[in-house]
Coordinates of C-alpha atoms in Angstrom, one line a residue:
Chain A
X14 CA -2.1 12.4 16.4
X15 CA -3.2 12.9 12.8
X16 CA -0.7 10.4 11.3
X17 CA -0.6 10.8 7.5
X18 CA -2.8 13.4 5.9
X19 CA -3.4 14.0 2.2
X20 CA -4.8 17.1 0.7
X21 CA -7.1 17.3 -1.3
X22 CA -9.4 14.3 -0.9
X23 CA -11.0 14.7 -4.3
X24 CA -10.2 16.6 -7.4
X25 CA -11.4 16.9 -11.0
X26 CA -8.9 18.2 -13.5
X27 CA -9.1 19.0 -17.2
X28 CA -6.6 17.4 -19.5
X29 CA -3.5 19.6 -19.5
X30 CA -4.0 21.2 -16.2
X31 CA -1.5 21.0 -13.4
X32 CA -1.9 20.3 -9.7
X33 CA 0.0 19.4 -6.6
X34 CA -1.0 16.8 -4.0
X35 CA 0.2 17.3 -0.5
X36 CA 1.1 14.6 2.0
X37 CA 1.9 15.6 5.5
X38 CA 3.0 13.3 8.3
X39 CA 3.5 14.1 12.0
X40 CA 5.4 11.0 13.0
X41 CA 8.9 12.2 12.2
X42 CA 9.3 9.4 9.6
X43 CA 12.2 9.4 7.3
X44 CA 10.7 7.5 4.4
X45 CA 7.7 8.7 2.4
X46 CA 6.0 7.2 -0.7
X47 CA 3.5 8.1 -3.3
X48 CA 1.4 5.2 -4.8
X49 CA -1.4 5.1 -7.3
X50 CA -4.2 2.5 -6.9
X51 CA -6.0 1.2 -10.0
X52 CA -8.5 -1.6 -10.4
X53 CA -6.8 -4.9 -11.0
X54 CA -3.3 -3.4 -10.7
X55 CA -2.9 -3.0 -7.0
X56 CA -0.7 -0.2 -5.7
X57 CA 2.1 1.0 -7.9
X58 CA 4.9 3.1 -6.5
X59 CA 5.3 6.5 -8.3
X60 CA 8.1 8.2 -6.4
X61 CA 9.6 7.9 -2.9
X62 CA 11.9 9.7 -0.6
X63 CA 14.4 8.4 2.0
X64 CA 14.8 11.7 3.8
X65 CA 14.5 15.4 3.6
X66 CA 15.8 16.8 0.3
X67 CA 15.9 13.4 -1.4
X68 CA 13.6 11.8 -4.0
X69 CA 13.8 8.7 -6.2
X70 CA 11.7 7.2 -8.9
X71 CA 9.5 4.2 -8.4
X72 CA 7.8 1.9 -10.8
X73 CA 5.6 4.4 -12.7
X74 CA 7.2 7.9 -12.4
X75 CA 6.4 9.3 -15.8
X76 CA 4.2 12.4 -15.8
X77 CA 4.8 13.0 -12.1
X78 CA 7.3 15.0 -10.1
X79 CA 7.9 15.2 -6.3
X80 CA 9.6 17.3 -3.8
X81 CA 10.6 16.8 -0.1
X82 CA 11.7 20.2 1.1
X83 CA 10.6 19.5 4.6
X84 CA 10.8 16.2 6.4
X85 CA 7.1 16.1 7.2
X86 CA 5.8 17.0 3.7
X87 CA 6.0 15.1 0.4
X88 CA 4.5 16.8 -2.6
X89 CA 3.3 15.0 -5.8
X90 CA 3.0 17.2 -8.9
X91 CA 1.2 16.6 -12.1
X92 CA 2.6 19.0 -14.7
X93 CA 0.1 18.3 -17.5
X94 CA -2.7 16.0 -16.4
X95 CA -3.8 13.2 -18.7
X96 CA -6.9 10.9 -18.5
X97 CA -4.5 8.0 -17.8
X98 CA -3.7 9.6 -14.5
X99 CA -7.2 9.2 -13.3
X100 CA -6.6 7.1 -10.2
X101 CA -6.7 7.0 -6.4
X102 CA -3.4 8.3 -5.0
X103 CA -2.1 7.2 -1.6
X104 CA 0.8 8.6 0.4
X105 CA 2.6 6.5 3.0
X106 CA 5.4 7.1 5.5
X107 CA 7.4 4.9 7.8
X108 CA 10.6 4.9 9.9
X109 CA 13.4 2.4 9.8
X110 CA 11.6 -0.3 11.7
X111 CA 7.9 0.1 11.0
X112 CA 5.6 -0.9 8.3
X113 CA 4.1 1.8 6.2
X114 CA 1.3 4.1 7.4
X115 CA -1.0 5.3 4.7
X116 CA -3.0 8.5 4.2
X117 CA -6.7 8.4 3.4
X118 CA -6.2 8.7 -0.4
X119 CA -6.9 11.3 -3.0
X120 CA -9.4 10.5 -5.8
X121 CA -8.3 12.3 -8.9
X122 CA -10.3 12.4 -12.1
X123 CA -8.9 13.8 -15.3
X124 CA -11.5 14.6 -18.0
Chain B
X10 CA 9.3 -8.2 -12.7
X11 CA 6.4 -8.9 -10.4
X12 CA 7.8 -9.4 -7.0
X13 CA 4.5 -10.1 -5.2
X14 CA 1.7 -12.3 -6.6
X15 CA -1.7 -12.6 -5.3
X16 CA -3.4 -15.1 -7.6
X17 CA -7.0 -14.5 -6.5
X18 CA -8.6 -11.2 -7.3
X19 CA -11.9 -12.2 -5.7
X20 CA -12.5 -14.7 -2.9
X21 CA -15.9 -15.5 -1.2
X22 CA -16.4 -17.6 1.8
X23 CA -19.2 -18.2 4.2
X24 CA -19.2 -16.8 7.7
X25 CA -17.5 -19.2 10.0
X26 CA -15.6 -21.0 7.3
X27 CA -11.8 -20.9 7.1
X28 CA -10.2 -18.5 4.8
X29 CA -6.8 -18.4 3.2
X30 CA -5.5 -15.6 1.0
X31 CA -2.5 -16.6 -1.1
X32 CA 0.6 -14.6 -1.5
X33 CA 3.8 -15.6 -3.3
X34 CA 6.9 -13.6 -3.7
X35 CA 9.9 -13.5 -5.9
X36 CA 13.0 -12.1 -4.3
X37 CA 16.6 -13.2 -4.1
X38 CA 17.5 -11.8 -0.7
X39 CA 15.7 -12.0 2.7
X40 CA 12.5 -10.0 2.3
X41 CA 10.3 -8.6 4.9
X42 CA 6.6 -9.4 4.2
X43 CA 3.5 -7.6 5.3
X44 CA -0.3 -7.9 4.9
X45 CA -2.3 -4.8 4.6
X46 CA -6.1 -4.5 4.7
X47 CA -8.3 -1.8 3.1
X48 CA -11.9 -1.6 4.2
X49 CA -14.4 0.0 1.9
X50 CA -13.3 3.6 1.1
X51 CA -10.8 3.7 3.9
X52 CA -7.0 3.9 4.0
X53 CA -4.8 0.9 4.0
X54 CA -4.0 -0.4 7.4
X55 CA -1.2 -2.7 8.4
X56 CA -2.6 -6.0 9.4
X57 CA 0.5 -7.9 10.3
X58 CA 4.2 -8.4 9.4
X59 CA 6.1 -11.6 9.4
X60 CA 8.9 -10.6 11.7
X61 CA 6.5 -9.9 14.6
X62 CA 4.8 -13.3 14.3
X63 CA 1.6 -12.0 15.9
X64 CA -2.0 -12.7 15.3
X65 CA -4.3 -9.7 14.5
X66 CA -8.0 -10.0 14.4
X67 CA -7.6 -13.7 14.3
X68 CA -5.4 -13.6 11.2
X69 CA -2.0 -15.3 11.0
X70 CA 0.6 -15.6 8.3
X71 CA 3.7 -17.7 8.1
X72 CA 6.6 -17.0 5.9
X73 CA 7.6 -20.1 4.0
X74 CA 10.9 -19.5 2.3
X75 CA 11.0 -22.8 0.6
X76 CA 7.7 -22.1 -1.2
X77 CA 8.3 -18.3 -1.2
X78 CA 4.8 -17.8 0.2
X79 CA 3.2 -15.7 2.9
X80 CA -0.4 -16.8 2.9
X81 CA -2.9 -15.1 5.2
X82 CA -5.2 -17.4 7.2
X83 CA -8.1 -17.2 9.6
X84 CA -9.9 -20.3 10.9
X85 CA -13.4 -18.7 11.1
X86 CA -14.2 -15.8 8.8
X87 CA -16.4 -13.0 10.1
X88 CA -18.6 -10.6 8.1
X89 CA -16.4 -7.7 9.2
X90 CA -13.4 -9.3 7.5
X91 CA -14.9 -8.4 4.1
X92 CA -12.2 -6.1 2.6
X93 CA -9.4 -5.8 0.2
X94 CA -6.2 -7.5 1.3
X95 CA -2.8 -6.6 -0.1
X96 CA 0.4 -8.6 0.4
X97 CA 3.6 -6.4 0.4
X98 CA 7.3 -7.0 0.3
X99 CA 10.0 -4.6 1.5
X100 CA 13.3 -5.0 -0.4
X101 CA 16.7 -5.5 1.3
X102 CA 17.6 -1.8 1.1
X103 CA 14.4 -1.2 3.1
X104 CA 13.5 1.7 0.7
X105 CA 10.8 0.3 -1.4
X106 CA 7.6 -1.6 -0.8
X107 CA 6.2 -3.8 -3.5
X108 CA 2.5 -4.6 -3.4
X109 CA 0.5 -7.4 -4.9
X110 CA -2.6 -6.6 -6.9
X111 CA -4.8 -7.4 -4.0
X112 CA -7.6 -9.9 -3.1
X113 CA -11.1 -8.8 -2.5
X114 CA -12.5 -10.9 0.3
X115 CA -16.3 -11.2 0.7
X116 CA -17.7 -13.0 3.7
X117 CA -21.2 -14.2 3.0
X118 CA -23.5 -14.2 6.0

């Protein structure tokens, strides 16, 4: 049982490049989340989804887009990467009654 | 508005000493509170949630609605408890989790 898996684990981008982070969960969870983790700021919610085909903005959505075409996958896209998006990104999922289960994180550096 | 406040960024205690990590929340409804732990370069793991009222790895946390607090406590700290601890709140819709800024706990041998 893999739980929540994030791809890739590390990435270096140049300013202006685009990329997509993939989050996959095998627990049949309805809810999925993307967070970024920065020193001194904790985890901040970027976007989330309450079910297949739905997405919603979190606290810091600017510069990011998401899609939930399949229940098990939640994609986070950066259209034009900026150095301010250098961070560690965590995906999480949960069902109606559980706490959140997190992926192992993606360390992104934008130069 | 900051819904979850963890006032201590860093906390150091000696092995065997009691430890308390503070968490205060601001929420008008009935929140659900959680503690998550992140060991070095690992993913966040659920440590405990207030509705289950259980003790995990010797840690306990009581929801105090009067003081709007959910402090995490352990009577005797161990070296393996050194980690980052996050307090989290789930809103009444159940859709969003709000995390505090975290407390880095170091247990000194």
